[in-house]
PDB file of C-alpha atoms and ligand atoms in Angstrom:
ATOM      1  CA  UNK A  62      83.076 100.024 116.072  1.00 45.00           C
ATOM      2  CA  UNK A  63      81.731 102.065 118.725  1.00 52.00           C
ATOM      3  CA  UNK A  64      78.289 102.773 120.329  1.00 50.00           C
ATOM      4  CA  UNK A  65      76.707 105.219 118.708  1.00 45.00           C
ATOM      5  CA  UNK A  66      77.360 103.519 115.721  1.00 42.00           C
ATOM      6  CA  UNK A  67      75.469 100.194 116.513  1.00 47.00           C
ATOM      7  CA  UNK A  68      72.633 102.253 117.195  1.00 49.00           C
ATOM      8  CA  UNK A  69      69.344 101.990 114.674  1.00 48.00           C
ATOM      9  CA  UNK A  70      69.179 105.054 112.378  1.00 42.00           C
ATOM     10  CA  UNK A  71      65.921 105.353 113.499  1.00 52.00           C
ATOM     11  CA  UNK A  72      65.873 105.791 116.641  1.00 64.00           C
ATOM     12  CA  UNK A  73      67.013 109.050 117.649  1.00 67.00           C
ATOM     13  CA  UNK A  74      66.463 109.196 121.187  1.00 82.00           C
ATOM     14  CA  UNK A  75      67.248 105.445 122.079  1.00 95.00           C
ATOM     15  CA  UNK A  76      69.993 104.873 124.416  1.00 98.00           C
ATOM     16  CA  UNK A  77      71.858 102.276 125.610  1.00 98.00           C
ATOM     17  CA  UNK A  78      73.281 101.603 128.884  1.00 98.00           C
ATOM     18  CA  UNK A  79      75.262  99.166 131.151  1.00 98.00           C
ATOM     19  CA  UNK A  80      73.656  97.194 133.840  1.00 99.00           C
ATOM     20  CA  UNK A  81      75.539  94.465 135.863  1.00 99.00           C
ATOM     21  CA  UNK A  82      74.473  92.291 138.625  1.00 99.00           C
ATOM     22  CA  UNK A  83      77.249  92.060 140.770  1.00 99.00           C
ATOM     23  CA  UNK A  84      78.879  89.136 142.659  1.00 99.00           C
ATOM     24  CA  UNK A  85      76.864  89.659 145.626  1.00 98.00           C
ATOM     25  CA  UNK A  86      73.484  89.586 143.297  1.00 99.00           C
ATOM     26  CA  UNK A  87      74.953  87.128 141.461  1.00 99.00           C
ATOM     27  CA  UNK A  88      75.507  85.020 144.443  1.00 98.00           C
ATOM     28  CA  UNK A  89      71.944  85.386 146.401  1.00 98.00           C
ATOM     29  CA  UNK A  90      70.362  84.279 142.835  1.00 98.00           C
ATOM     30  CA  UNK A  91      68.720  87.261 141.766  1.00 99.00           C
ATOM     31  CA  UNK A  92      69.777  87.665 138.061  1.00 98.00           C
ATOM     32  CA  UNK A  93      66.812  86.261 136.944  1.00 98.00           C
ATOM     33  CA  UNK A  94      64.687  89.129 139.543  1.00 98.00           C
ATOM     34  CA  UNK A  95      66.811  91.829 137.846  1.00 98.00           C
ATOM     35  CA  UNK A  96      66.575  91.084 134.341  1.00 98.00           C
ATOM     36  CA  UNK A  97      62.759  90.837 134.610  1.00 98.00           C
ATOM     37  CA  UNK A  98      62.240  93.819 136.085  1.00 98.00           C
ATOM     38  CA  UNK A  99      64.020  95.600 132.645  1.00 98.00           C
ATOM     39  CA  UNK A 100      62.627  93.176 130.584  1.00 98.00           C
ATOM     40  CA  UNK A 101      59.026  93.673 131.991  1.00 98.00           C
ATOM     41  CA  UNK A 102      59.212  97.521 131.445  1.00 98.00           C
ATOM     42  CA  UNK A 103      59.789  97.259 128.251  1.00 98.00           C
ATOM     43  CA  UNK A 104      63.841  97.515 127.567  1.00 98.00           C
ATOM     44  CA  UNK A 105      65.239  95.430 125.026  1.00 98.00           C
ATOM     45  CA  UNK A 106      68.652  93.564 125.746  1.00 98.00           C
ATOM     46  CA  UNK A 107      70.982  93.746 123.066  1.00 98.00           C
ATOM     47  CA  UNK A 108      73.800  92.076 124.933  1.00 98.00           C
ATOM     48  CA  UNK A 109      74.988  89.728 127.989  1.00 98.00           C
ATOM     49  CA  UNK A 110      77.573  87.706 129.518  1.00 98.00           C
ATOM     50  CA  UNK A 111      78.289  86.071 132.672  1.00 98.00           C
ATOM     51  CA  UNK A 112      81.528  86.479 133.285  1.00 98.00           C
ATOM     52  CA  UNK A 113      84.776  87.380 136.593  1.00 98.00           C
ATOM     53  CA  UNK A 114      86.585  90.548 135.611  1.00 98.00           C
ATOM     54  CA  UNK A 115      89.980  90.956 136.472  1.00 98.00           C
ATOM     55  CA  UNK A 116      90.619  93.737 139.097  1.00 98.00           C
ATOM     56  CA  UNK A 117      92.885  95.784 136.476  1.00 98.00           C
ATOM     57  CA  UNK A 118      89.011  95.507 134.257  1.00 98.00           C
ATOM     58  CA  UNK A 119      87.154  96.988 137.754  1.00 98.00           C
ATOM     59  CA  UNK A 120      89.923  99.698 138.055  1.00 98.00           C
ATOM     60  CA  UNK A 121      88.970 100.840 134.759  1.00 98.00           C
ATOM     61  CA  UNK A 122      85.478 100.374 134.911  1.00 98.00           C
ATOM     62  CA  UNK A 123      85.602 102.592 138.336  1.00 98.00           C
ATOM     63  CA  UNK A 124      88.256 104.846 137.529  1.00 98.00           C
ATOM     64  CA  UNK A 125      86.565 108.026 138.492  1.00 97.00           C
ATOM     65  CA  UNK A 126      86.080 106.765 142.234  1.00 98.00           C
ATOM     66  CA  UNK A 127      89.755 106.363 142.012  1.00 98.00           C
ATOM     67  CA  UNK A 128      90.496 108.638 144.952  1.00 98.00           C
ATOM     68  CA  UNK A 129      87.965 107.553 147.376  1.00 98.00           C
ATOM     69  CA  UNK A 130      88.830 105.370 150.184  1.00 98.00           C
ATOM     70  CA  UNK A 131      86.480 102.467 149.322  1.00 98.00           C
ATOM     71  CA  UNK A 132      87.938 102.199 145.465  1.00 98.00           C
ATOM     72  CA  UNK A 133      90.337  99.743 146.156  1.00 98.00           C
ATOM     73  CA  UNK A 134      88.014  97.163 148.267  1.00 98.00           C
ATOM     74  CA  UNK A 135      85.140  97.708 145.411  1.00 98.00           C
ATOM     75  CA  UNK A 136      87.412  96.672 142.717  1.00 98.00           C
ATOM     76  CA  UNK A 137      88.668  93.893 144.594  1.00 98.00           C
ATOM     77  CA  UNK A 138      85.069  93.005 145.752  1.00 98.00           C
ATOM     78  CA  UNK A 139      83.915  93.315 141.820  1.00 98.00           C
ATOM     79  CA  UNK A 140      86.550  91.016 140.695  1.00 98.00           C
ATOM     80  CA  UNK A 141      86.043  88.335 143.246  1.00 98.00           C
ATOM     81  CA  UNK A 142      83.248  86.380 141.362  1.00 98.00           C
ATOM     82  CA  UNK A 143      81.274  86.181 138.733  1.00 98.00           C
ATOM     83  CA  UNK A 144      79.007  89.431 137.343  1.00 99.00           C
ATOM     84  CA  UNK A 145      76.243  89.411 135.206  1.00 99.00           C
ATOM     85  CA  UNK A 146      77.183  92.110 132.224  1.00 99.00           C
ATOM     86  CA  UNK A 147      74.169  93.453 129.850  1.00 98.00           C
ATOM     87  CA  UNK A 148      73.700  96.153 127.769  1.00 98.00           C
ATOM     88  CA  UNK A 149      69.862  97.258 127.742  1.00 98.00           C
ATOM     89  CA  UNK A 150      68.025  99.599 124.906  1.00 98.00           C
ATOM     90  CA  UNK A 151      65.097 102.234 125.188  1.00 98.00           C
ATOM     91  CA  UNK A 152      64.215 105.236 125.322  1.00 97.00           C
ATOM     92  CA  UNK A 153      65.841 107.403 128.155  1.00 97.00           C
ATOM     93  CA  UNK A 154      67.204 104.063 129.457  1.00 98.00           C
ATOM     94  CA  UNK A 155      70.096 105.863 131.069  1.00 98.00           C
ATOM     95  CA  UNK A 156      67.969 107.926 133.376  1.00 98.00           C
ATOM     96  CA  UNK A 157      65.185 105.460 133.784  1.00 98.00           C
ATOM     97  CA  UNK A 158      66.920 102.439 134.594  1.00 98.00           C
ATOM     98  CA  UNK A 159      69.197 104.825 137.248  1.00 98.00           C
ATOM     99  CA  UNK A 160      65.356 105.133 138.699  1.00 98.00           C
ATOM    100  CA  UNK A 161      64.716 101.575 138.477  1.00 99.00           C
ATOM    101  CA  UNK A 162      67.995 100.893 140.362  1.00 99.00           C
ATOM    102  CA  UNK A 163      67.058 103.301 143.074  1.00 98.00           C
ATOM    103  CA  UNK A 164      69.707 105.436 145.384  1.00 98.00           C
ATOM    104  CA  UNK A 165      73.580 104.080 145.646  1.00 98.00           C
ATOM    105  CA  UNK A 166      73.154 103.651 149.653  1.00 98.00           C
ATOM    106  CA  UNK A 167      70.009 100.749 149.738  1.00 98.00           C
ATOM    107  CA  UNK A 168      69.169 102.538 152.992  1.00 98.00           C
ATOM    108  CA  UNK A 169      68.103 105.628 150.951  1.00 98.00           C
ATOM    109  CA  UNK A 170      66.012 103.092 148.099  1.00 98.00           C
ATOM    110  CA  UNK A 171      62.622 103.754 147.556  1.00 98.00           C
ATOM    111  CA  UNK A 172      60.830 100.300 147.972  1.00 98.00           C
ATOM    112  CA  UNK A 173      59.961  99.593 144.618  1.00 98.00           C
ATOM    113  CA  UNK A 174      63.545 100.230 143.362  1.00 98.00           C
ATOM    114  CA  UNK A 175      66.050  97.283 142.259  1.00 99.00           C
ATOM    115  CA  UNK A 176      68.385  98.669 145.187  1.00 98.00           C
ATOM    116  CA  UNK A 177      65.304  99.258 147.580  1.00 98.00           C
ATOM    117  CA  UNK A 178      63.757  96.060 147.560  1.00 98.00           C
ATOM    118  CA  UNK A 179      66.603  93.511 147.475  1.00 98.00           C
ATOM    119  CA  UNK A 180      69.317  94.419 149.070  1.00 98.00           C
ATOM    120  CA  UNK A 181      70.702  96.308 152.931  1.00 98.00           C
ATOM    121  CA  UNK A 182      74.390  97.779 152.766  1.00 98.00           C
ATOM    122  CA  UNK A 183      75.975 100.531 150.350  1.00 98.00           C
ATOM    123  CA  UNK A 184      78.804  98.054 149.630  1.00 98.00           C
ATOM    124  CA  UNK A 185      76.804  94.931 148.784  1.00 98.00           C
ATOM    125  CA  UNK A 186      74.365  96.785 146.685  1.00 98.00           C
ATOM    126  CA  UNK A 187      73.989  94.144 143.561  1.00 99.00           C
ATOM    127  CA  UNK A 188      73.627  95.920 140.534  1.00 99.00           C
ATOM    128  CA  UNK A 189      75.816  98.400 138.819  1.00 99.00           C
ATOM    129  CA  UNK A 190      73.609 100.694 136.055  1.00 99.00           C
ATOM    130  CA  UNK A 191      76.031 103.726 134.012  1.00 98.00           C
ATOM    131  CA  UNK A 192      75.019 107.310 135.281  1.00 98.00           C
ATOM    132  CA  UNK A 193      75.083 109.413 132.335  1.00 98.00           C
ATOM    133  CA  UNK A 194      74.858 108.715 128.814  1.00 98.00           C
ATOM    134  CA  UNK A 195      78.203 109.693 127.926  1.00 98.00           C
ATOM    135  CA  UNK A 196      79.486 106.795 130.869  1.00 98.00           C
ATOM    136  CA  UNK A 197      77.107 104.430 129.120  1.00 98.00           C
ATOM    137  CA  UNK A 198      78.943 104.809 126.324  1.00 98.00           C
ATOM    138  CA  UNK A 199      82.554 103.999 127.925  1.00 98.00           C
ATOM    139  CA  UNK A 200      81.351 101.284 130.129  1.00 98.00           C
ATOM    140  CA  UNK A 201      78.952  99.399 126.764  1.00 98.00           C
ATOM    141  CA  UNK A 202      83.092  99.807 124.981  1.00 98.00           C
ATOM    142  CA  UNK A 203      84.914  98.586 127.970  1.00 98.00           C
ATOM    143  CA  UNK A 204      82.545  95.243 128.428  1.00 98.00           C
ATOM    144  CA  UNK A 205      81.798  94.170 124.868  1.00 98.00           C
ATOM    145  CA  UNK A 206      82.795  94.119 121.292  1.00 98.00           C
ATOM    146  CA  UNK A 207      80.963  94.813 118.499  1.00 97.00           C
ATOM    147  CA  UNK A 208      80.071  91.275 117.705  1.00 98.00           C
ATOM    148  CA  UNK A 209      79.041  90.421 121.573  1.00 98.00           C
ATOM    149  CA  UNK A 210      75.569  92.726 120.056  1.00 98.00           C
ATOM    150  CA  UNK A 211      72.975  90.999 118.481  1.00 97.00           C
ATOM    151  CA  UNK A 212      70.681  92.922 116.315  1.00 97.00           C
ATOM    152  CA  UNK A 213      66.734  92.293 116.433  1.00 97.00           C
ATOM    153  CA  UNK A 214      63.434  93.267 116.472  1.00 96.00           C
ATOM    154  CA  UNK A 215      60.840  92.406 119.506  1.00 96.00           C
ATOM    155  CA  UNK A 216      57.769  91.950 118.949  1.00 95.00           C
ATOM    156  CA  UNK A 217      56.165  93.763 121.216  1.00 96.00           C
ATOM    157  CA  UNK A 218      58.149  97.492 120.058  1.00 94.00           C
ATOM    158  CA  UNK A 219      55.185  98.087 118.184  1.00 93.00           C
ATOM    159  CA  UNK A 220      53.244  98.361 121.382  1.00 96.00           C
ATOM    160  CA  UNK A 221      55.972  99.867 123.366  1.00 97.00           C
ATOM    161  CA  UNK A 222      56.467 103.422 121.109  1.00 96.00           C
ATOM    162  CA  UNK A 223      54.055 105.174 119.109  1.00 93.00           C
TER     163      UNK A 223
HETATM  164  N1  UDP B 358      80.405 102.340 147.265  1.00 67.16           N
HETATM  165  C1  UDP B 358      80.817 101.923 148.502  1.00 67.16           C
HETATM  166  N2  UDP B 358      80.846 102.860 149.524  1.00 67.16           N
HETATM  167  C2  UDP B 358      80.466 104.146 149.340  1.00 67.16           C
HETATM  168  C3  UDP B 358      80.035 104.545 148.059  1.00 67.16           C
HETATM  169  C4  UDP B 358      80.018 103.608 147.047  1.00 67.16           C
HETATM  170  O1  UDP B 358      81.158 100.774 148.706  1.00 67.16           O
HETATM  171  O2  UDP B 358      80.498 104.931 150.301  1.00 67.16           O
HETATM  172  C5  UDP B 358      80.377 101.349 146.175  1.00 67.16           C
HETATM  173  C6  UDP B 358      78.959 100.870 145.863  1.00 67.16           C
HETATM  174  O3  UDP B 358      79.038  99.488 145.533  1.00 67.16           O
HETATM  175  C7  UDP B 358      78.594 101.689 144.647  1.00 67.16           C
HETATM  176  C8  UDP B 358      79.948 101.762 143.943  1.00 67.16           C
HETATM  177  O4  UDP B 358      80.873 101.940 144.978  1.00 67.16           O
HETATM  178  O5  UDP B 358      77.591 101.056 143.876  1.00 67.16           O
HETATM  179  C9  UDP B 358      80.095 102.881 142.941  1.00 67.16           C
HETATM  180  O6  UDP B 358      79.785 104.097 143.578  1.00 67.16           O
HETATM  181  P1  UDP B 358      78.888 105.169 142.848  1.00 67.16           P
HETATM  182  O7  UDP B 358      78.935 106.419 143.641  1.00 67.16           O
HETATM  183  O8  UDP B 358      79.268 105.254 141.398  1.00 67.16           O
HETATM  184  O9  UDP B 358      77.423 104.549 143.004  1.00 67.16           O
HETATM  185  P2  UDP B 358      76.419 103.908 141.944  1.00 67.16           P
HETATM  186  O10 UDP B 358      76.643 104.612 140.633  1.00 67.16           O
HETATM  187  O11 UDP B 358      76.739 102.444 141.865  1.00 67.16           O
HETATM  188  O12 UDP B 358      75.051 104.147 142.494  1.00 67.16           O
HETATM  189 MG1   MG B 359      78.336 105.055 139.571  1.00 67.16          MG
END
């Protein structure tokens, strides 16, 4: 079953989007830093697992860097410990939680931003977060299955839409 079809039916513009902390965040022991900055705006997780990819899993997952010079050292990099995989939910999540992650290069980061506050170099930058919605949709496929989602309500949705 794919994405779009795990969505609620009444939600039109919800979206959901990959976010990883990567073995570098993973390592310096900020999970817990970047899941409450999602989960203090308001997102909803609707799935995670901590889990080491293969390489052949980070070739996928980067496929369309495939030709730049740094894609072989990044999926060798993303494969060399453990990640922190979760799928968040909101309304233009994709966008917004590209904001909350802040540029690619930490040296360009707002402070304030994931990205901006937390970490230095382009190639240790901690947290993966999908780019458009259409790659949200590939990357939620490629890291879980259908029955990795759970489906609930939070309390506090009430006070988040209107
Ligand atoms: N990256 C790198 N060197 C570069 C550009 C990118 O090591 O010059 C790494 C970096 O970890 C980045 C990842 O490749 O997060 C994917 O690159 P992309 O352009 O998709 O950036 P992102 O979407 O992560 O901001
Ligand atoms: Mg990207």
């Amino acid at each position: 079953m794919g994405f779009y079809s795990r969505m609620p039916a009444s939600s039109a513009d919800m979206e959901r989007t990959f976010i990883a902390v990567k073995p570098d965040g993973v390592q310096r022991g900020l999970c817990g830093e970047i899941i409450k900055r999602f989960e203090t705006r308001g997102f909803k997780l609707v799935a995670a697992k901590f889990v080491q990819a293969s390489e052949d899993h980070m070739k996928k997952h980067y496929l369309d860097l495939k030709d730049m010079p740094f894609y072989a050292g990044l999926c060798k990099y993303m494969s060399s410990g453990p990640v922190f995989a979760m799928v968040w939910e909101g309304q233009s999540i994709v966008k917004l939680a590209r904001m909350m992650l802040g540029e690619t290069n930490p040296a360009d980061s707002k402070p304030g931003s994931i990205r901006g506050d937390l970490c230095i170099n382009i190639g240790r930058n901690i947290i993966h977060g999908s780019d458009t919605l259409d790659n949200a949709k590939m990357e939620v496929d490629l890291w879980f299955k259908a029955e990795e989602f759970v489906n609930w309500t939070p309390c506090s949705q009430a006070f988040l839409y209107e």
